[in-house]
């Protein structure tokens, strides 16, 4: 069973105990895979790069060590967003996969959203795929999910579950519809036949409201759990059973296949002539 936990986090009053309690409650509810939001403990709405740097830790720092102790005690696989201080001094919005008391792998967010460019360095490598007790997991972070080729690459590399810490800011939607990010997750999951678990932040931080729209999405694109009626204010989790074997089957019925039907020979990128072409906005 997989759990997407929605928790608050505030830069002005970081409380690692909130994440701990969320993981414990999810495992008590039957979860073996637990996903926490982006920048799960330190908070998100940094004033500037200096404040982000002050919250960042190396991957052998106290936050990841705390996560490691939790997984050793509870017997779960944990994916969480952290502010990573790299060996070269750069700061990244990263995701860690922790299991059995150890850091299994990490990933640095490649696609930075809005002001994140002022706070973090972008990653430069695709998400790793790591075999765990709950299946083959590829970590991503938030905006990464909105680039289909990123999810496709992970699926073709053998990922059965894309586990994504996210922070989806609350915005008005027509008729109270779910955020567009949910539709995009469903689309890439169904297109590339891979499970997706996305854990969103809840509450308000420095004037930013979060959707709190955690989801567990099956490899056919159907939601198994979440997101609830946005915005979801209270901490909690959505849980659902995922079968990794379903993501290994890329058939789309008796005549079609999510991988074999691709025509990469026709998908090569071209550089259009600038003459007569409207310029993209900066």
XYZ file of C-alpha atoms in Angstrom:
282
model
C 0.000 0.000 0.000
C 1.192 3.520 -0.841
C 0.480 6.711 1.086
C 0.698 10.329 -0.057
C 0.936 12.455 3.076
C -0.116 16.076 3.194
C 1.584 18.000 5.963
C 2.273 21.664 6.714
C 5.786 23.041 7.032
C 6.807 26.541 7.946
C 10.193 28.159 7.539
C 9.680 30.268 10.654
C 8.855 27.253 12.840
C 10.236 24.011 11.357
C 8.963 20.949 13.200
C 10.407 17.575 12.102
C 7.904 15.883 14.417
C 5.091 16.683 11.969
C 6.740 14.549 9.295
C 7.500 11.800 11.811
C 3.878 11.601 12.925
C 2.636 11.531 9.336
C 4.900 8.611 8.471
C 3.920 6.687 11.595
C 0.215 7.211 10.951
C 0.550 6.133 7.322
C 2.417 2.960 8.281
C -0.150 2.245 11.001
C -2.780 2.484 8.254
C -1.008 -0.206 6.246
C 1.347 1.811 4.024
C 4.699 0.336 3.024
C 5.562 3.220 0.695
C 5.192 6.697 2.221
C 5.689 9.900 0.226
C 6.065 13.322 1.874
C 5.849 16.730 0.153
C 8.564 18.804 -1.488
C 10.878 20.435 1.087
C 8.889 18.474 3.630
C 10.487 19.675 6.855
C 12.201 23.009 6.194
C 9.349 24.822 4.423
C 9.148 26.318 0.938
C 8.398 30.066 0.856
C 11.953 31.315 1.309
C 12.538 35.053 1.185
C 15.810 34.729 -0.704
C 18.687 32.432 -1.581
C 20.446 33.105 1.718
C 17.452 31.859 3.675
C 17.201 28.750 1.491
C 20.892 28.070 2.052
C 20.491 28.403 5.813
C 17.838 25.663 5.736
C 19.792 23.297 3.473
C 21.643 20.227 4.741
C 23.967 17.674 3.166
C 22.405 14.307 2.471
C 24.144 12.855 5.526
C 22.640 15.596 7.692
C 20.079 15.339 10.500
C 16.922 15.319 8.338
C 17.911 12.338 6.200
C 19.341 10.593 9.261
C 15.997 11.067 10.992
C 14.197 9.597 7.980
C 16.619 6.663 7.993
C 15.872 5.859 11.616
C 12.146 5.948 10.876
C 12.421 3.462 8.009
C 14.565 1.124 10.081
C 12.040 1.212 12.902
C 8.864 1.026 10.814
C 9.989 -1.166 7.926
C 8.767 1.232 5.234
C 10.148 2.931 2.143
C 10.111 6.718 2.474
C 10.370 9.322 -0.288
C 10.604 12.946 0.836
C 11.629 16.351 -0.416
C 14.645 18.024 1.207
C 16.748 21.147 0.733
C 20.094 19.637 -0.197
C 23.390 21.407 0.357
C 25.707 19.936 -2.251
C 29.408 19.273 -1.676
C 30.196 22.214 -3.974
C 28.043 24.594 -1.914
C 25.095 24.734 -4.293
C 21.553 24.259 -2.944
C 19.040 21.921 -4.577
C 15.403 20.995 -4.117
C 15.898 17.246 -3.912
C 14.034 14.036 -3.252
C 15.492 11.178 -1.229
C 14.514 7.513 -1.208
C 15.201 5.962 2.202
C 14.753 2.319 3.145
C 15.986 -0.003 5.861
C 17.814 2.731 7.700
C 19.805 3.871 4.654
C 19.658 6.465 1.914
C 19.025 4.395 -1.220
C 19.192 7.187 -3.776
C 18.544 10.874 -4.307
C 17.429 13.138 -7.128
C 17.846 16.868 -7.719
C 14.887 18.715 -9.219
C 15.671 19.586 -12.823
C 12.671 21.733 -13.794
C 12.507 24.750 -11.501
C 9.269 26.671 -11.061
C 8.954 30.451 -10.861
C 11.142 31.925 -8.057
C 12.863 28.599 -7.450
C 15.468 29.739 -9.989
C 16.519 32.399 -7.489
C 16.798 29.886 -4.647
C 18.099 26.610 -6.052
C 20.455 25.233 -8.655
C 18.792 22.905 -11.188
C 19.700 19.249 -11.221
C 21.495 17.879 -14.263
C 20.622 14.175 -14.271
C 17.491 12.120 -14.918
C 15.772 10.437 -11.990
C 17.422 7.193 -10.905
C 15.389 4.002 -10.723
C 15.987 2.010 -7.542
C 14.671 -1.447 -6.652
C 12.971 -1.423 -3.254
C 10.809 -3.789 -1.239
C 7.707 -2.112 -2.695
C 8.813 -1.969 -6.328
C 11.141 -0.064 -8.633
C 10.884 3.622 -7.705
C 11.890 6.747 -9.625
C 11.834 9.936 -7.530
C 10.851 13.259 -9.097
C 9.927 16.651 -7.660
C 6.753 18.592 -8.460
C 7.162 20.493 -11.771
C 9.199 17.574 -13.181
C 5.918 15.673 -13.545
C 4.673 18.177 -16.109
C 7.300 17.179 -18.677
C 6.052 13.927 -20.248
C 9.456 12.919 -21.593
C 10.817 12.917 -18.027
C 8.175 10.419 -16.917
C 8.594 8.406 -20.113
C 12.326 8.131 -19.519
C 11.766 6.808 -16.016
C 9.134 4.326 -17.194
C 11.360 3.023 -19.977
C 14.222 2.714 -17.474
C 12.076 0.244 -15.540
C 10.302 2.419 -12.984
C 7.088 0.911 -11.689
C 6.277 3.811 -9.360
C 7.110 7.476 -9.811
C 7.178 8.946 -6.293
C 6.942 12.714 -6.323
C 7.107 15.161 -3.439
C 5.191 18.240 -4.668
C 4.063 21.694 -3.571
C 0.982 22.699 -5.568
C -0.101 26.263 -4.741
C -3.838 26.754 -4.422
C -5.421 28.704 -7.280
C -9.070 29.299 -8.155
C -10.410 26.761 -10.638
C -13.692 26.843 -12.584
C -16.390 25.148 -10.575
C -13.908 24.061 -7.917
C -12.245 21.561 -10.239
C -9.122 19.716 -9.194
C -5.888 21.507 -10.071
C -4.527 21.000 -13.565
C -1.484 19.290 -12.056
C -3.714 16.338 -11.121
C -4.894 15.969 -14.717
C -1.303 16.073 -15.963
C -0.273 13.340 -13.539
C -3.166 11.145 -14.660
C -2.234 11.735 -18.298
C 1.440 10.771 -17.973
C 0.659 7.786 -15.741
C -1.816 6.388 -18.260
C 0.290 7.240 -21.299
C 3.453 5.560 -20.052
C 1.799 2.906 -17.878
C 3.508 3.818 -14.607
C 2.063 4.336 -11.134
C 2.444 7.836 -9.689
C 2.260 8.852 -6.022
C 2.357 12.622 -5.436
C 2.307 14.110 -1.933
C 1.293 17.768 -1.642
C 1.752 20.288 1.160
C -1.292 21.612 3.021
C -2.090 24.763 4.970
C -0.663 28.251 4.490
C 2.936 29.463 4.632
C 3.875 33.129 4.412
C 0.708 33.937 2.532
C 0.961 30.965 0.152
C -1.989 28.561 0.267
C -1.460 24.957 -0.795
C -3.940 22.633 -2.478
C -3.158 19.691 -0.219
C -4.054 17.470 -3.159
C -2.052 14.288 -2.611
C -2.880 11.450 -5.009
C -2.212 7.807 -5.704
C -2.623 7.204 -9.440
C -2.670 3.783 -11.085
C -0.702 2.961 -14.225
C -3.852 3.237 -16.332
C -4.286 6.869 -15.302
C -7.142 6.299 -12.873
C -7.016 7.782 -9.388
C -7.058 5.235 -6.599
C -6.989 7.854 -3.837
C -7.195 11.615 -3.527
C -7.089 14.455 -4.154
C -10.137 15.527 -2.121
C -11.958 18.799 -2.547
C -9.346 21.560 -2.764
C -8.006 23.219 -0.853
C -7.469 20.532 1.776
C -6.418 22.323 4.946
C -5.898 19.537 7.471
C -2.925 17.159 7.604
C -3.606 13.584 6.644
C -2.886 10.970 4.020
C -4.479 9.224 1.090
C -3.732 5.504 0.805
C -4.248 2.881 -1.867
C -2.882 -0.489 -2.929
C -0.536 -0.493 -5.929
C 0.547 -3.616 -7.812
C 4.004 -3.049 -9.348
C 3.325 -5.783 -11.907
C 0.620 -3.646 -13.506
C 3.247 -1.049 -14.431
C 5.395 -3.697 -16.098
C 2.598 -4.458 -18.546
C 2.776 -1.743 -21.204
C -0.015 -3.169 -23.378
C -2.908 -0.843 -24.206
C -5.318 -3.558 -25.233
C -4.756 -6.417 -27.688
C -3.238 -4.312 -30.491
C -1.366 -1.447 -28.894
C 1.663 -0.985 -26.661
C 2.788 2.157 -24.819
C 6.444 1.626 -25.756
C 6.418 -0.353 -28.987
C 3.953 1.988 -30.701
C 6.244 4.981 -30.339
C 7.836 6.426 -33.499
C 10.995 8.114 -32.210
C 12.301 8.346 -35.786
C 9.612 10.978 -36.357
C 9.960 12.772 -33.017
C 13.418 14.281 -33.499
C 13.618 17.869 -32.380
C 13.976 20.456 -35.112
C 14.977 24.088 -34.916
C 12.440 26.118 -36.891
C 13.518 29.012 -39.035
C 13.228 32.310 -37.212
C 12.114 34.026 -40.403
C 8.412 34.731 -40.172
C 8.074 32.850 -36.864
C 6.603 34.664 -33.885
C 9.134 34.982 -31.056
C 8.532 33.082 -27.854
C 8.101 35.374 -24.854
C 11.229 35.662 -22.756
